[in-house]
Amino acid sequence: MGVVGMNERNTRIIGALNPRSLYPLVDNKLKTKLLAAEKGVATPALIGAVKTQHDLKKLSEFLAPHDGFAIKPAKGSGGKGILVIASQRKDTFIKPNGQELLIDDVRRHISNILSGLFSLGGAPDVAVVEALVRPDSMYENLSVEGVPDIRIIVYRGFPIMAMMRLSTRESDGKANLHQGAVGVGLTISGGRAVNAVQFNRTIREHPDSGADLMSIHIPGWAALLELGARSADATGLGYIGADIVIDRDRGPLLLELNARPGLAIQIANGVGLAFRIRDVDAIRSQFFRESAHQRVMRAMTMFD
Amino acid sequence: MNKSAQSSRFSLFALVGLLSVLGLGQSIHRHIVYDIPWVPGTEKSIWSIEASIQFFGRGDPVSVNLRRPSDQAGFAVLDESGASPGYGLSFVDHIGLPTAQWSIREATGQQTLYYRAEVLQRDTEDFDEEPPPRLQSRSWEEPYATAVEAVLDQAFSMSADPFSLTRQLISQFRATDLAQNEQLLIDEVGEQNLTNLLADMLQSRDIPATTVYGLLLEDGRRRQRLKPLLRVWSDERSEVFKFGLSAVEARLPVLLWQPTRGFVLDVTGGTGSDLTFSMIRSEFTSYGQVAAALGEGDDFLGFSIHTLPIEEQAMFKTILLLPIGALVVCLLRIFVGLSTSGTFMPVLIALAFIETSLLTGLVGFLLVVAVGLMIRSYMSHLNLLLVARISAVIITVITIIALFSVFSYRIGLTEGLKITFFPMIILSWTVERMSILWEEEGWREVAIQGSGSLLTAVLAYLAMTNPWVRHLSFNFIGLQFVALALIMLLGSYSGYRLLELRRFKPIVNSVK
């Protein structure tokens, strides 16, 4: 059945293809953004970074010109510590669920980020502030609170598996599958839904909105895969998970990269990664040197 | 799979093979040449006991007399030695008692003297029984005299000979619900002087009895002290009564250091003297081996921890078990896929369990973590910075442990005192991690990781307390290499974990 287990992922795939020295590029969102800008990979606009507690004094002037934004810990993982502000009005900041925050609340959240509350091992961190992604209206019924994102696994430059992650009321707006988000497996060939799961159980409709999940079809699919492949090229990592969102004005944007992408994507697709990895390994070596566009085209013919 | 991966795999297997051959070879060599058995025996154990005397010299001439153990029921002293830089040492009979005597013209500052004895544990009666000491009468003032008489009369009427009288007296004093007279006497002399009180009471009925000092022998213990015990004579026989010990302690063999009235340690010219003991057990298959081991000149292959001082050996007995714990953790995480809170936290908890015994340890652990979590959940409202918050949790954990110890001591559970063996910093991190996990992922994940950690800790504890494992890990250092080789092999396992079979079941079903 070709399912890749945790041990195989850690020893044969990550251990063999992802050099440790490249991890900081993806584990630090600020570095990822700067790298993406350098390589021409589109990301949500960077408003700025808060690096020291001292910067917090000028926070209100800094945030004033921007209506909606997201504050993220640069070294956070699993969506921890992300604060999304949908709009602001005078002194209050409004979260997507309508909850209102004061400038002091925002300041305290950033202060927590700086002291390492959300980073791995509690290391001191910086807060990245970026422009809010405005999802296309077609995704309105699909995701509660959060913006749906698309995870693409890129193996040695070839996109081999993809899924869309939809937050639910049960997952509290988070896009992590083990917290109750819905995973919808997408075909590499055309971005169409093949299967959907929540808590390891197959479902056909969104548990909150009842939207039909099997009719999901992502427009501009090739461009999306290409963005994923180009992000992988930029980092030099051989096995990577690229998280991409679709902005209604700017199109696909790279949200973040993951050097140790989880294995739940196999469950969402109802198929294992091992056969696809084997197929890529069997490709003639000169094809690995082709452009991202050509590799995506090849992958779209190789995999469903 | 590419070439470099293949060659790295080959060199891994080569290294694993080399380590296994090296480890097994050294172990087999030790088995053949030193005749060390593969399984732990109980018949011929030799206890190496090290007494460490510490005191403070004031620049005056110093003379130190330490009582030496002599042959006695269950034990024969094989060899004695002492270490003490600059001191003259002689083994003499000081006021008729076997004594190690150190002397020096001038001693300044902290002084440490060592006395070491090799004691064979055996079942012969080949020794001179200690004669009963002369009776020393003692009188009590009123109202204690009346109380003593009443207690003795009651015990006397319910006993047949000096030994049963002693047992009856002990049970009267150890009753959970003390009678008035007994309570009065204990309040007067103090719980810690109960042995002396009983000896005095027995002597008032012309039964020779005295407080003696014995060492509880437990493999690998350090910084132990002598325990006061009650010894009673009747005609030519004598019996030693142990009381005030925990159930575990009462089962240990006791070496009488001071078998009758007298002294244990006498330091002239120094202040603040202290006496502690370390001990370790070794197994031998034949008396010939015992003799050889005592006069051992180690060659390179016989390189062993047994050449270190006893205190360090005792420490290594525990340290050498850590690889076993690590191996258990590797097995459970790589083959089974259990998630634990902190990778090697369970091993440290298992080490604490070894000190506290399993049940006390489990109860203590759950108690500290549960109370810690409650207090920590309040703290999360205060929005403290990380380092300060963990420091606060550490202090909380220490407070919980202190309160728990005092409380359990008050209600008479000495077992509760052992909770102090827990690694407090590790416990604090556990509380902190679990609390964050609770907030982020919910109680279910906390329960999963918590029970995973405890299960791992219990299995590691069972592996590390297994007598066969202990015997092998300490006596055959080579096996550490075998454990290392095993762990490296595990590290290259790329198959499924047991729990993944369930996780990926939906895919199998959908393929069908």
mmCIF file with all atom_site columns, C-alpha atoms in Angstrom, chain B residues 135-252:
data_model
loop_
_atom_site.group_PDB
_atom_site.id
_atom_site.type_symbol
_atom_site.label_atom_id
_atom_site.label_alt_id
_atom_site.label_comp_id
_atom_site.label_asym_id
_atom_site.label_entity_id
_atom_site.label_seq_id
_atom_site.pdbx_PDB_ins_code
_atom_site.Cartn_x
_atom_site.Cartn_y
_atom_site.Cartn_z
_atom_site.occupancy
_atom_site.B_iso_or_equiv
_atom_site.pdbx_formal_charge
_atom_site.auth_seq_id
_atom_site.auth_comp_id
_atom_site.auth_asym_id
_atom_site.auth_atom_id
_atom_site.pdbx_PDB_model_num
ATOM 1   C CA . LEU B 1 135 ? 24.014 -5.498  83.944 1.00 0.00 ? 135 LEU B CA 1
ATOM 2   C CA . GLN B 1 136 ? 23.756 -1.777  84.527 1.00 0.00 ? 136 GLN B CA 1
ATOM 3   C CA . SER B 1 137 ? 20.846 -0.839  86.668 1.00 0.00 ? 137 SER B CA 1
ATOM 4   C CA . ARG B 1 138 ? 19.067 2.399   86.209 1.00 0.00 ? 138 ARG B CA 1
ATOM 5   C CA . SER B 1 139 ? 16.374 3.993   88.288 1.00 0.00 ? 139 SER B CA 1
ATOM 6   C CA . TRP B 1 140 ? 13.543 6.213   87.170 1.00 0.00 ? 140 TRP B CA 1
ATOM 7   C CA . GLU B 1 141 ? 11.888 9.089   88.940 1.00 0.00 ? 141 GLU B CA 1
ATOM 8   C CA . GLU B 1 142 ? 8.181  9.166   89.571 1.00 0.00 ? 142 GLU B CA 1
ATOM 9   C CA . PRO B 1 143 ? 5.830  8.978   87.739 1.00 0.00 ? 143 PRO B CA 1
ATOM 10  C CA . TYR B 1 144 ? 8.075  7.162   85.240 1.00 0.00 ? 144 TYR B CA 1
ATOM 11  C CA . ALA B 1 145 ? 9.120  4.430   87.640 1.00 0.00 ? 145 ALA B CA 1
ATOM 12  C CA . THR B 1 146 ? 5.491  3.396   88.086 1.00 0.00 ? 146 THR B CA 1
ATOM 13  C CA . ALA B 1 147 ? 4.887  3.519   84.343 1.00 0.00 ? 147 ALA B CA 1
ATOM 14  C CA . VAL B 1 148 ? 7.952  1.348   83.664 1.00 0.00 ? 148 VAL B CA 1
ATOM 15  C CA . GLU B 1 149 ? 6.791  -1.178  86.246 1.00 0.00 ? 149 GLU B CA 1
ATOM 16  C CA . ALA B 1 150 ? 3.271  -1.251  84.834 1.00 0.00 ? 150 ALA B CA 1
ATOM 17  C CA . VAL B 1 151 ? 4.441  -1.702  81.256 1.00 0.00 ? 151 VAL B CA 1
ATOM 18  C CA . LEU B 1 152 ? 6.904  -4.429  82.261 1.00 0.00 ? 152 LEU B CA 1
ATOM 19  C CA . ASP B 1 153 ? 4.301  -6.228  84.368 1.00 0.00 ? 153 ASP B CA 1
ATOM 20  C CA . GLN B 1 154 ? 1.864  -6.284  81.507 1.00 0.00 ? 154 GLN B CA 1
ATOM 21  C CA . ALA B 1 155 ? 4.457  -7.543  79.024 1.00 0.00 ? 155 ALA B CA 1
ATOM 22  C CA . PHE B 1 156 ? 5.812  -10.065 81.537 1.00 0.00 ? 156 PHE B CA 1
ATOM 23  C CA . SER B 1 157 ? 2.420  -11.620 82.093 1.00 0.00 ? 157 SER B CA 1
ATOM 24  C CA . MET B 1 158 ? 2.047  -12.126 78.349 1.00 0.00 ? 158 MET B CA 1
ATOM 25  C CA . SER B 1 159 ? 5.466  -13.689 77.679 1.00 0.00 ? 159 SER B CA 1
ATOM 26  C CA . ALA B 1 160 ? 7.509  -16.782 78.499 1.00 0.00 ? 160 ALA B CA 1
ATOM 27  C CA . ASP B 1 161 ? 11.216 -15.859 78.192 1.00 0.00 ? 161 ASP B CA 1
ATOM 28  C CA . PRO B 1 162 ? 13.437 -12.790 77.679 1.00 0.00 ? 162 PRO B CA 1
ATOM 29  C CA . PHE B 1 163 ? 12.985 -12.877 73.889 1.00 0.00 ? 163 PHE B CA 1
ATOM 30  C CA . SER B 1 164 ? 9.209  -13.094 73.941 1.00 0.00 ? 164 SER B CA 1
ATOM 31  C CA . LEU B 1 165 ? 9.188  -10.440 76.669 1.00 0.00 ? 165 LEU B CA 1
ATOM 32  C CA . THR B 1 166 ? 11.193 -8.153  74.378 1.00 0.00 ? 166 THR B CA 1
ATOM 33  C CA . ARG B 1 167 ? 8.861  -8.823  71.448 1.00 0.00 ? 167 ARG B CA 1
ATOM 34  C CA . GLN B 1 168 ? 5.852  -8.082  73.658 1.00 0.00 ? 168 GLN B CA 1
ATOM 35  C CA . LEU B 1 169 ? 7.435  -4.825  74.871 1.00 0.00 ? 169 LEU B CA 1
ATOM 36  C CA . ILE B 1 170 ? 8.189  -3.755  71.314 1.00 0.00 ? 170 ILE B CA 1
ATOM 37  C CA . SER B 1 171 ? 4.654  -4.467  70.164 1.00 0.00 ? 171 SER B CA 1
ATOM 38  C CA . GLN B 1 172 ? 3.325  -2.455  73.120 1.00 0.00 ? 172 GLN B CA 1
ATOM 39  C CA . PHE B 1 173 ? 5.499  0.504   72.153 1.00 0.00 ? 173 PHE B CA 1
ATOM 40  C CA . ARG B 1 174 ? 4.867  0.215   68.434 1.00 0.00 ? 174 ARG B CA 1
ATOM 41  C CA . ALA B 1 175 ? 1.062  -0.105  68.741 1.00 0.00 ? 175 ALA B CA 1
ATOM 42  C CA . THR B 1 176 ? -0.769 2.382   66.540 1.00 0.00 ? 176 THR B CA 1
ATOM 43  C CA . ASP B 1 177 ? -2.922 3.340   69.509 1.00 0.00 ? 177 ASP B CA 1
ATOM 44  C CA . LEU B 1 178 ? -0.455 3.809   72.380 1.00 0.00 ? 178 LEU B CA 1
ATOM 45  C CA . ALA B 1 179 ? -1.577 3.084   75.929 1.00 0.00 ? 179 ALA B CA 1
ATOM 46  C CA . GLN B 1 180 ? -1.150 5.848   78.499 1.00 0.00 ? 180 GLN B CA 1
ATOM 47  C CA . ASN B 1 181 ? 1.990  4.511   80.206 1.00 0.00 ? 181 ASN B CA 1
ATOM 48  C CA . GLU B 1 182 ? 3.830  3.855   76.974 1.00 0.00 ? 182 GLU B CA 1
ATOM 49  C CA . GLN B 1 183 ? 2.914  7.322   75.697 1.00 0.00 ? 183 GLN B CA 1
ATOM 50  C CA . LEU B 1 184 ? 4.227  8.878   78.884 1.00 0.00 ? 184 LEU B CA 1
ATOM 51  C CA . LEU B 1 185 ? 7.591  7.091   78.566 1.00 0.00 ? 185 LEU B CA 1
ATOM 52  C CA . ILE B 1 186 ? 8.033  7.872   74.867 1.00 0.00 ? 186 ILE B CA 1
ATOM 53  C CA . ASP B 1 187 ? 7.251  11.532  75.498 1.00 0.00 ? 187 ASP B CA 1
ATOM 54  C CA . GLU B 1 188 ? 9.911  11.541  78.213 1.00 0.00 ? 188 GLU B CA 1
ATOM 55  C CA . VAL B 1 189 ? 12.800 9.841   76.378 1.00 0.00 ? 189 VAL B CA 1
ATOM 56  C CA . GLY B 1 190 ? 11.923 10.670  72.781 1.00 0.00 ? 190 GLY B CA 1
ATOM 57  C CA . GLU B 1 191 ? 11.144 8.300   69.898 1.00 0.00 ? 191 GLU B CA 1
ATOM 58  C CA . GLN B 1 192 ? 14.809 8.081   68.825 1.00 0.00 ? 192 GLN B CA 1
ATOM 59  C CA . ASN B 1 193 ? 15.918 6.802   72.243 1.00 0.00 ? 193 ASN B CA 1
ATOM 60  C CA . LEU B 1 194 ? 13.372 3.994   72.369 1.00 0.00 ? 194 LEU B CA 1
ATOM 61  C CA . THR B 1 195 ? 16.113 1.363   71.951 1.00 0.00 ? 195 THR B CA 1
ATOM 62  C CA . ASN B 1 196 ? 17.963 2.658   75.010 1.00 0.00 ? 196 ASN B CA 1
ATOM 63  C CA . LEU B 1 197 ? 14.746 2.786   77.006 1.00 0.00 ? 197 LEU B CA 1
ATOM 64  C CA . LEU B 1 198 ? 13.896 -0.823  76.163 1.00 0.00 ? 198 LEU B CA 1
ATOM 65  C CA . ALA B 1 199 ? 17.438 -1.953  77.026 1.00 0.00 ? 199 ALA B CA 1
ATOM 66  C CA . ASP B 1 200 ? 17.247 -0.182  80.378 1.00 0.00 ? 200 ASP B CA 1
ATOM 67  C CA . MET B 1 201 ? 13.829 -1.638  81.129 1.00 0.00 ? 201 MET B CA 1
ATOM 68  C CA . LEU B 1 202 ? 14.973 -5.178  80.323 1.00 0.00 ? 202 LEU B CA 1
ATOM 69  C CA . GLN B 1 203 ? 18.070 -4.739  82.504 1.00 0.00 ? 203 GLN B CA 1
ATOM 70  C CA . SER B 1 204 ? 15.899 -3.661  85.393 1.00 0.00 ? 204 SER B CA 1
ATOM 71  C CA . ARG B 1 205 ? 14.472 -7.216  85.205 1.00 0.00 ? 205 ARG B CA 1
ATOM 72  C CA . ASP B 1 206 ? 18.043 -8.663  85.178 1.00 0.00 ? 206 ASP B CA 1
ATOM 73  C CA . ILE B 1 207 ? 17.980 -9.452  81.493 1.00 0.00 ? 207 ILE B CA 1
ATOM 74  C CA . PRO B 1 208 ? 21.255 -8.483  79.747 1.00 0.00 ? 208 PRO B CA 1
ATOM 75  C CA . ALA B 1 209 ? 20.339 -6.099  76.935 1.00 0.00 ? 209 ALA B CA 1
ATOM 76  C CA . THR B 1 210 ? 21.964 -3.171  75.203 1.00 0.00 ? 210 THR B CA 1
ATOM 77  C CA . THR B 1 211 ? 21.726 -0.906  72.200 1.00 0.00 ? 211 THR B CA 1
ATOM 78  C CA . VAL B 1 212 ? 24.011 -2.108  69.390 1.00 0.00 ? 212 VAL B CA 1
ATOM 79  C CA . TYR B 1 213 ? 24.731 -0.500  66.031 1.00 0.00 ? 213 TYR B CA 1
ATOM 80  C CA . GLY B 1 214 ? 24.302 -2.305  62.752 1.00 0.00 ? 214 GLY B CA 1
ATOM 81  C CA . LEU B 1 215 ? 24.617 -1.515  59.074 1.00 0.00 ? 215 LEU B CA 1
ATOM 82  C CA . LEU B 1 216 ? 21.755 -2.444  56.743 1.00 0.00 ? 216 LEU B CA 1
ATOM 83  C CA . LEU B 1 217 ? 23.340 -4.035  53.698 1.00 0.00 ? 217 LEU B CA 1
ATOM 84  C CA . GLU B 1 218 ? 21.797 -2.967  50.413 1.00 0.00 ? 218 GLU B CA 1
ATOM 85  C CA . ASP B 1 219 ? 23.709 -3.220  47.168 1.00 0.00 ? 219 ASP B CA 1
ATOM 86  C CA . GLY B 1 220 ? 24.959 0.080   45.785 1.00 0.00 ? 220 GLY B CA 1
ATOM 87  C CA . ARG B 1 221 ? 23.958 2.328   48.703 1.00 0.00 ? 221 ARG B CA 1
ATOM 88  C CA . ARG B 1 222 ? 26.052 5.349   49.617 1.00 0.00 ? 222 ARG B CA 1
ATOM 89  C CA . ARG B 1 223 ? 26.212 7.684   52.603 1.00 0.00 ? 223 ARG B CA 1
ATOM 90  C CA . GLN B 1 224 ? 24.432 5.255   54.877 1.00 0.00 ? 224 GLN B CA 1
ATOM 91  C CA . ARG B 1 225 ? 24.513 5.476   58.651 1.00 0.00 ? 225 ARG B CA 1
ATOM 92  C CA . LEU B 1 226 ? 24.465 2.855   61.396 1.00 0.00 ? 226 LEU B CA 1
ATOM 93  C CA . LYS B 1 227 ? 21.070 1.979   62.817 1.00 0.00 ? 227 LYS B CA 1
ATOM 94  C CA . PRO B 1 228 ? 20.522 1.502   66.553 1.00 0.00 ? 228 PRO B CA 1
ATOM 95  C CA . LEU B 1 229 ? 19.202 -1.994  67.255 1.00 0.00 ? 229 LEU B CA 1
ATOM 96  C CA . LEU B 1 230 ? 18.232 -3.790  70.454 1.00 0.00 ? 230 LEU B CA 1
ATOM 97  C CA . ARG B 1 231 ? 20.225 -6.890  71.392 1.00 0.00 ? 231 ARG B CA 1
ATOM 98  C CA . VAL B 1 232 ? 19.002 -9.193  74.145 1.00 0.00 ? 232 VAL B CA 1
ATOM 99  C CA . TRP B 1 233 ? 20.790 -12.154 75.730 1.00 0.00 ? 233 TRP B CA 1
ATOM 100 C CA . SER B 1 234 ? 19.339 -15.216 77.394 1.00 0.00 ? 234 SER B CA 1
ATOM 101 C CA . ASP B 1 235 ? 21.759 -17.836 78.739 1.00 0.00 ? 235 ASP B CA 1
ATOM 102 C CA . GLU B 1 236 ? 24.270 -18.336 75.929 1.00 0.00 ? 236 GLU B CA 1
ATOM 103 C CA . ARG B 1 237 ? 22.022 -17.156 73.096 1.00 0.00 ? 237 ARG B CA 1
ATOM 104 C CA . SER B 1 238 ? 21.288 -13.678 71.912 1.00 0.00 ? 238 SER B CA 1
ATOM 105 C CA . GLU B 1 239 ? 18.866 -12.079 69.524 1.00 0.00 ? 239 GLU B CA 1
ATOM 106 C CA . VAL B 1 240 ? 18.904 -8.756  67.678 1.00 0.00 ? 240 VAL B CA 1
ATOM 107 C CA . PHE B 1 241 ? 15.598 -6.948  67.386 1.00 0.00 ? 241 PHE B CA 1
ATOM 108 C CA . LYS B 1 242 ? 15.004 -4.599  64.487 1.00 0.00 ? 242 LYS B CA 1
ATOM 109 C CA . PHE B 1 243 ? 12.242 -2.097  64.812 1.00 0.00 ? 243 PHE B CA 1
ATOM 110 C CA . GLY B 1 244 ? 11.491 1.366   63.589 1.00 0.00 ? 244 GLY B CA 1
ATOM 111 C CA . LEU B 1 245 ? 12.486 0.210   60.089 1.00 0.00 ? 245 LEU B CA 1
ATOM 112 C CA . SER B 1 246 ? 10.366 0.238   56.964 1.00 0.00 ? 246 SER B CA 1
ATOM 113 C CA . ALA B 1 247 ? 9.145  -3.061  55.512 1.00 0.00 ? 247 ALA B CA 1
ATOM 114 C CA . VAL B 1 248 ? 11.839 -2.978  52.835 1.00 0.00 ? 248 VAL B CA 1
ATOM 115 C CA . GLU B 1 249 ? 14.625 -2.161  55.315 1.00 0.00 ? 249 GLU B CA 1
ATOM 116 C CA . ALA B 1 250 ? 13.551 -4.917  57.704 1.00 0.00 ? 250 ALA B CA 1
ATOM 117 C CA . ARG B 1 251 ? 14.246 -7.582  55.050 1.00 0.00 ? 251 ARG B CA 1
ATOM 118 C CA . LEU B 1 252 ? 17.863 -6.477  54.505 1.00 0.00 ? 252 LEU B CA 1
#
